[in-house]
Amino acid sequence: MTMLRIRSRDGLERVSVDGGAHVTVSQLKTLIQDQLQIPIHNQTLSTDRNLLLAKSPSEFLAFTDMTDPNLPISSLNLSHGSILYLAYEGERTIRGGPAVTPAGSFGKKMTVEDLIARQMRVGRQETSHCDSVSFDRGCANAFQHYVNESLAFAVKRGGFMYGNVSEDGQVEVDFIYEPPQQGMEDKLILMRDAVEEKRVDAIALGLGMRRVGFIFNQTVTQDKKEYTLSNVEVLLAAQLHAESELKEWVTAVVKLEINEDGGADVHFEAFQMSDMCVRLFREGWFETEIGSDDDPKLSKMKKEVVVGVKDLKEVDNDFFLVVVKILDHQGSLSCTFPIENRSIQTTMRALKTHMERTRSLPFVKRISDFHLLLFVAQFLDVSSDVPALAECVRLQSHVPEGYELLIESMAATS
């Protein structure tokens, strides 16, 4: 059984040919009629891609290499997987779909580029929408310290990055929220809490910030693998990028790398998922079921995409990554309060310890910590009190006495 690929104004389709080299042009047209529902008398076939530029039947007549019905297709050097070009008049019904009246039939002249654009073309995106990402040193260190010292890079951990995006595409990350999750050696499952995320967003609103990206670590076993991101990681990154609807969204990775002296260094990398990657995810092209035998450096598609000049169902993950420059800065928030959803639950005693340790500071400075604000937000109205308290932190202004008394009394109950 030979398979020929037929490219028409509707895209790329396949025709199965039984008989291979002995099949004639006439027999091939019959197979196209049976398999693609295009009547024989409407078909014009050619090995010349310029056939797709013809916009009327009179222009089809210029392509004569397959007009002889008795010509064996073997004489055209066609073999399994070869591409033929097909032009036809009128409408057709694609099996399992609606009637199609392509724009190129008798209307606007279509270029080869127009036709190729109908296919999903995957290539390297040279420039990102994000000029750079700058991490607050405190929040970046708190994240990497936990995955290094407490988790020993043995399992994955992730967090949502919050901050600001400048007009020229520079992203600043000022705090990291770590949602409930289950980290494994090769996979990270987010068990997202809508109520908690609402509190986080209320705090961000008061601070004049927004969600700008996602950060996660790769495990020590992944250091031996030959990929930048695995197919599982690409899928999660694409999902979160698509969900954000922020073109400057950043995906950051923390990994352990062996240095020249045989020691290990913690290393940060930042990327954007390419526009095509996000589009493919939104439109449901990614295979979301990943098997243990699948190559982790390749992402599987439900249908073929064009990579270079090839039609493939597996794409090298690197095609989906656009590198982003990393900077650092010292933001206005501290990061010393226990971080949410880690192995040790945060208690009122932690609040008491924090407040006692910072007693010498002005009250607004004592609460200028996202993780403390999130803990306190459980006991405040999320739509009014939480943004108002966070705004005091943003402005470094006087905290209303009611909030101050509440927080001090909470600390005293432990």
mmCIF file with all atom_site columns, C-alpha atoms in Angstrom, residues 54-161:
data_model
loop_
_atom_site.group_PDB
_atom_site.id
_atom_site.type_symbol
_atom_site.label_atom_id
_atom_site.label_alt_id
_atom_site.label_comp_id
_atom_site.label_asym_id
_atom_site.label_entity_id
_atom_site.label_seq_id
_atom_site.pdbx_PDB_ins_code
_atom_site.Cartn_x
_atom_site.Cartn_y
_atom_site.Cartn_z
_atom_site.occupancy
_atom_site.B_iso_or_equiv
_atom_site.pdbx_formal_charge
_atom_site.auth_seq_id
_atom_site.auth_comp_id
_atom_site.auth_asym_id
_atom_site.auth_atom_id
_atom_site.pdbx_PDB_model_num
ATOM 1   C CA . ALA A 1 54  ? -4.097  29.128 -10.761 1.00 0.00 ? 54  ALA A CA 1
ATOM 2   C CA . LYS A 1 55  ? -7.487  30.651 -10.025 1.00 0.00 ? 55  LYS A CA 1
ATOM 3   C CA . SER A 1 56  ? -9.644  29.566 -12.951 1.00 0.00 ? 56  SER A CA 1
ATOM 4   C CA . PRO A 1 57  ? -10.198 26.422 -15.089 1.00 0.00 ? 57  PRO A CA 1
ATOM 5   C CA . SER A 1 58  ? -8.547  28.093 -18.065 1.00 0.00 ? 58  SER A CA 1
ATOM 6   C CA . GLU A 1 59  ? -5.372  28.547 -16.018 1.00 0.00 ? 59  GLU A CA 1
ATOM 7   C CA . PHE A 1 60  ? -5.539  24.893 -14.900 1.00 0.00 ? 60  PHE A CA 1
ATOM 8   C CA . LEU A 1 61  ? -5.044  23.873 -18.559 1.00 0.00 ? 61  LEU A CA 1
ATOM 9   C CA . ALA A 1 62  ? -1.446  25.068 -18.502 1.00 0.00 ? 62  ALA A CA 1
ATOM 10  C CA . PHE A 1 63  ? -0.493  22.105 -16.290 1.00 0.00 ? 63  PHE A CA 1
ATOM 11  C CA . THR A 1 64  ? -0.265  19.118 -18.598 1.00 0.00 ? 64  THR A CA 1
ATOM 12  C CA . ASP A 1 65  ? 2.123   16.685 -16.896 1.00 0.00 ? 65  ASP A CA 1
ATOM 13  C CA . MET A 1 66  ? -0.763  14.506 -15.629 1.00 0.00 ? 66  MET A CA 1
ATOM 14  C CA . THR A 1 67  ? -3.411  14.989 -18.328 1.00 0.00 ? 67  THR A CA 1
ATOM 15  C CA . ASP A 1 68  ? -2.790  11.565 -19.950 1.00 0.00 ? 68  ASP A CA 1
ATOM 16  C CA . PRO A 1 69  ? -5.242  9.219  -18.146 1.00 0.00 ? 69  PRO A CA 1
ATOM 17  C CA . ASN A 1 70  ? -3.182  6.126  -19.028 1.00 0.00 ? 70  ASN A CA 1
ATOM 18  C CA . LEU A 1 71  ? 0.114   7.498  -17.702 1.00 0.00 ? 71  LEU A CA 1
ATOM 19  C CA . PRO A 1 72  ? 1.515   5.269  -14.898 1.00 0.00 ? 72  PRO A CA 1
ATOM 20  C CA . ILE A 1 73  ? 2.294   7.371  -11.833 1.00 0.00 ? 73  ILE A CA 1
ATOM 21  C CA . SER A 1 74  ? 5.605   5.508  -11.557 1.00 0.00 ? 74  SER A CA 1
ATOM 22  C CA . SER A 1 75  ? 6.837   7.463  -14.594 1.00 0.00 ? 75  SER A CA 1
ATOM 23  C CA . LEU A 1 76  ? 6.515   10.653 -12.524 1.00 0.00 ? 76  LEU A CA 1
ATOM 24  C CA . ASN A 1 77  ? 8.945   9.307  -9.891  1.00 0.00 ? 77  ASN A CA 1
ATOM 25  C CA . LEU A 1 78  ? 6.205   9.238  -7.286  1.00 0.00 ? 78  LEU A CA 1
ATOM 26  C CA . SER A 1 79  ? 6.697   6.986  -4.304  1.00 0.00 ? 79  SER A CA 1
ATOM 27  C CA . HIS A 1 80  ? 5.311   6.479  -0.797  1.00 0.00 ? 80  HIS A CA 1
ATOM 28  C CA . GLY A 1 81  ? 4.877   9.891  0.851   1.00 0.00 ? 81  GLY A CA 1
ATOM 29  C CA . SER A 1 82  ? 5.282   11.988 -2.318  1.00 0.00 ? 82  SER A CA 1
ATOM 30  C CA . ILE A 1 83  ? 3.254   15.197 -2.680  1.00 0.00 ? 83  ILE A CA 1
ATOM 31  C CA . LEU A 1 84  ? 0.951   15.961 -5.599  1.00 0.00 ? 84  LEU A CA 1
ATOM 32  C CA . TYR A 1 85  ? -0.925  19.205 -6.180  1.00 0.00 ? 85  TYR A CA 1
ATOM 33  C CA . LEU A 1 86  ? -4.645  19.261 -6.870  1.00 0.00 ? 86  LEU A CA 1
ATOM 34  C CA . ALA A 1 87  ? -6.890  22.034 -8.192  1.00 0.00 ? 87  ALA A CA 1
ATOM 35  C CA . TYR A 1 88  ? -10.630 21.613 -8.575  1.00 0.00 ? 88  TYR A CA 1
ATOM 36  C CA . GLU A 1 89  ? -13.760 23.594 -9.346  1.00 0.00 ? 89  GLU A CA 1
ATOM 37  C CA . GLY A 1 90  ? -16.778 24.198 -7.143  1.00 0.00 ? 90  GLY A CA 1
ATOM 38  C CA . GLU A 1 91  ? -17.619 22.957 -3.681  1.00 0.00 ? 91  GLU A CA 1
ATOM 39  C CA . ARG A 1 92  ? -16.741 19.771 -1.878  1.00 0.00 ? 92  ARG A CA 1
ATOM 40  C CA . THR A 1 93  ? -17.775 18.134 1.365   1.00 0.00 ? 93  THR A CA 1
ATOM 41  C CA . ILE A 1 94  ? -14.887 17.151 3.611   1.00 0.00 ? 94  ILE A CA 1
ATOM 42  C CA . ARG A 1 95  ? -15.703 13.874 5.320   1.00 0.00 ? 95  ARG A CA 1
ATOM 43  C CA . GLY A 1 96  ? -16.880 14.637 8.829   1.00 0.00 ? 96  GLY A CA 1
ATOM 44  C CA . GLY A 1 97  ? -17.085 18.364 8.127   1.00 0.00 ? 97  GLY A CA 1
ATOM 45  C CA . PRO A 1 98  ? -19.192 21.056 6.409   1.00 0.00 ? 98  PRO A CA 1
ATOM 46  C CA . ALA A 1 99  ? -19.234 21.957 2.737   1.00 0.00 ? 99  ALA A CA 1
ATOM 47  C CA . VAL A 1 100 ? -16.167 23.968 1.792   1.00 0.00 ? 100 VAL A CA 1
ATOM 48  C CA . THR A 1 101 ? -16.015 26.785 -0.737  1.00 0.00 ? 101 THR A CA 1
ATOM 49  C CA . PRO A 1 102 ? -12.374 27.839 -0.658  1.00 0.00 ? 102 PRO A CA 1
ATOM 50  C CA . ALA A 1 103 ? -11.544 31.510 -1.175  1.00 0.00 ? 103 ALA A CA 1
ATOM 51  C CA . GLY A 1 104 ? -9.189  30.670 -4.018  1.00 0.00 ? 104 GLY A CA 1
ATOM 52  C CA . SER A 1 105 ? -11.693 28.973 -6.337  1.00 0.00 ? 105 SER A CA 1
ATOM 53  C CA . PHE A 1 106 ? -12.829 31.896 -8.483  1.00 0.00 ? 106 PHE A CA 1
ATOM 54  C CA . GLY A 1 107 ? -12.189 34.831 -6.188  1.00 0.00 ? 107 GLY A CA 1
ATOM 55  C CA . LYS A 1 108 ? -9.040  36.326 -4.783  1.00 0.00 ? 108 LYS A CA 1
ATOM 56  C CA . LYS A 1 109 ? -5.826  34.906 -6.192  1.00 0.00 ? 109 LYS A CA 1
ATOM 57  C CA . MET A 1 110 ? -3.998  32.904 -3.530  1.00 0.00 ? 110 MET A CA 1
ATOM 58  C CA . THR A 1 111 ? -0.242  32.687 -3.235  1.00 0.00 ? 111 THR A CA 1
ATOM 59  C CA . VAL A 1 112 ? 1.667   29.616 -2.129  1.00 0.00 ? 112 VAL A CA 1
ATOM 60  C CA . GLU A 1 113 ? 2.331   31.511 1.114   1.00 0.00 ? 113 GLU A CA 1
ATOM 61  C CA . ASP A 1 114 ? -1.415  31.926 1.635   1.00 0.00 ? 114 ASP A CA 1
ATOM 62  C CA . LEU A 1 115 ? -1.894  28.211 1.234   1.00 0.00 ? 115 LEU A CA 1
ATOM 63  C CA . ILE A 1 116 ? 0.996   27.334 3.509   1.00 0.00 ? 116 ILE A CA 1
ATOM 64  C CA . ALA A 1 117 ? -0.389  29.733 6.113   1.00 0.00 ? 117 ALA A CA 1
ATOM 65  C CA . ARG A 1 118 ? -3.446  27.501 6.249   1.00 0.00 ? 118 ARG A CA 1
ATOM 66  C CA . GLN A 1 119 ? -1.181  24.834 7.606   1.00 0.00 ? 119 GLN A CA 1
ATOM 67  C CA . MET A 1 120 ? 0.376   25.212 11.031  1.00 0.00 ? 120 MET A CA 1
ATOM 68  C CA . ARG A 1 121 ? 3.972   26.191 10.288  1.00 0.00 ? 121 ARG A CA 1
ATOM 69  C CA . VAL A 1 122 ? 6.341   25.694 13.221  1.00 0.00 ? 122 VAL A CA 1
ATOM 70  C CA . GLY A 1 123 ? 9.636   27.566 13.108  1.00 0.00 ? 123 GLY A CA 1
ATOM 71  C CA . ARG A 1 124 ? 11.951  29.304 15.516  1.00 0.00 ? 124 ARG A CA 1
ATOM 72  C CA . GLN A 1 125 ? 10.627  32.627 16.790  1.00 0.00 ? 125 GLN A CA 1
ATOM 73  C CA . GLU A 1 126 ? 13.628  34.941 16.856  1.00 0.00 ? 126 GLU A CA 1
ATOM 74  C CA . THR A 1 127 ? 12.321  37.716 19.111  1.00 0.00 ? 127 THR A CA 1
ATOM 75  C CA . SER A 1 128 ? 10.227  37.578 22.259  1.00 0.00 ? 128 SER A CA 1
ATOM 76  C CA . HIS A 1 129 ? 7.498   39.972 23.372  1.00 0.00 ? 129 HIS A CA 1
ATOM 77  C CA . CYS A 1 130 ? 9.411   40.280 26.633  1.00 0.00 ? 130 CYS A CA 1
ATOM 78  C CA . ASP A 1 131 ? 12.689  42.209 26.497  1.00 0.00 ? 131 ASP A CA 1
ATOM 79  C CA . SER A 1 132 ? 13.919  40.872 29.862  1.00 0.00 ? 132 SER A CA 1
ATOM 80  C CA . VAL A 1 133 ? 12.755  39.474 33.196  1.00 0.00 ? 133 VAL A CA 1
ATOM 81  C CA . SER A 1 134 ? 14.137  40.850 36.454  1.00 0.00 ? 134 SER A CA 1
ATOM 82  C CA . PHE A 1 135 ? 13.746  38.869 39.670  1.00 0.00 ? 135 PHE A CA 1
ATOM 83  C CA . ASP A 1 136 ? 13.542  40.365 43.122  1.00 0.00 ? 136 ASP A CA 1
ATOM 84  C CA . ARG A 1 137 ? 16.561  38.777 44.761  1.00 0.00 ? 137 ARG A CA 1
ATOM 85  C CA . GLY A 1 138 ? 14.686  37.847 47.942  1.00 0.00 ? 138 GLY A CA 1
ATOM 86  C CA . CYS A 1 139 ? 11.823  35.974 46.290  1.00 0.00 ? 139 CYS A CA 1
ATOM 87  C CA . ALA A 1 140 ? 14.091  34.213 43.764  1.00 0.00 ? 140 ALA A CA 1
ATOM 88  C CA . ASN A 1 141 ? 16.431  33.105 46.545  1.00 0.00 ? 141 ASN A CA 1
ATOM 89  C CA . ALA A 1 142 ? 13.548  31.843 48.725  1.00 0.00 ? 142 ALA A CA 1
ATOM 90  C CA . PHE A 1 143 ? 12.319  29.665 45.858  1.00 0.00 ? 143 PHE A CA 1
ATOM 91  C CA . GLN A 1 144 ? 15.675  28.215 44.825  1.00 0.00 ? 144 GLN A CA 1
ATOM 92  C CA . HIS A 1 145 ? 16.747  27.706 48.447  1.00 0.00 ? 145 HIS A CA 1
ATOM 93  C CA . TYR A 1 146 ? 13.677  25.551 49.124  1.00 0.00 ? 146 TYR A CA 1
ATOM 94  C CA . VAL A 1 147 ? 14.050  23.331 46.038  1.00 0.00 ? 147 VAL A CA 1
ATOM 95  C CA . ASN A 1 148 ? 17.779  23.013 46.707  1.00 0.00 ? 148 ASN A CA 1
ATOM 96  C CA . GLU A 1 149 ? 18.010  22.626 50.498  1.00 0.00 ? 149 GLU A CA 1
ATOM 97  C CA . SER A 1 150 ? 14.632  21.079 51.366  1.00 0.00 ? 150 SER A CA 1
ATOM 98  C CA . LEU A 1 151 ? 13.713  19.158 48.207  1.00 0.00 ? 151 LEU A CA 1
ATOM 99  C CA . ALA A 1 152 ? 17.293  18.511 47.037  1.00 0.00 ? 152 ALA A CA 1
ATOM 100 C CA . PHE A 1 153 ? 16.021  18.938 43.453  1.00 0.00 ? 153 PHE A CA 1
ATOM 101 C CA . ALA A 1 154 ? 14.510  15.450 43.814  1.00 0.00 ? 154 ALA A CA 1
ATOM 102 C CA . VAL A 1 155 ? 10.933  16.517 42.991  1.00 0.00 ? 155 VAL A CA 1
ATOM 103 C CA . LYS A 1 156 ? 9.411   19.398 41.074  1.00 0.00 ? 156 LYS A CA 1
ATOM 104 C CA . ARG A 1 157 ? 8.056   22.612 42.588  1.00 0.00 ? 157 ARG A CA 1
ATOM 105 C CA . GLY A 1 158 ? 6.320   25.540 40.914  1.00 0.00 ? 158 GLY A CA 1
ATOM 106 C CA . GLY A 1 159 ? 4.949   28.996 41.577  1.00 0.00 ? 159 GLY A CA 1
ATOM 107 C CA . PHE A 1 160 ? 3.155   31.876 39.890  1.00 0.00 ? 160 PHE A CA 1
ATOM 108 C CA . MET A 1 161 ? 5.260   35.012 39.474  1.00 0.00 ? 161 MET A CA 1
#
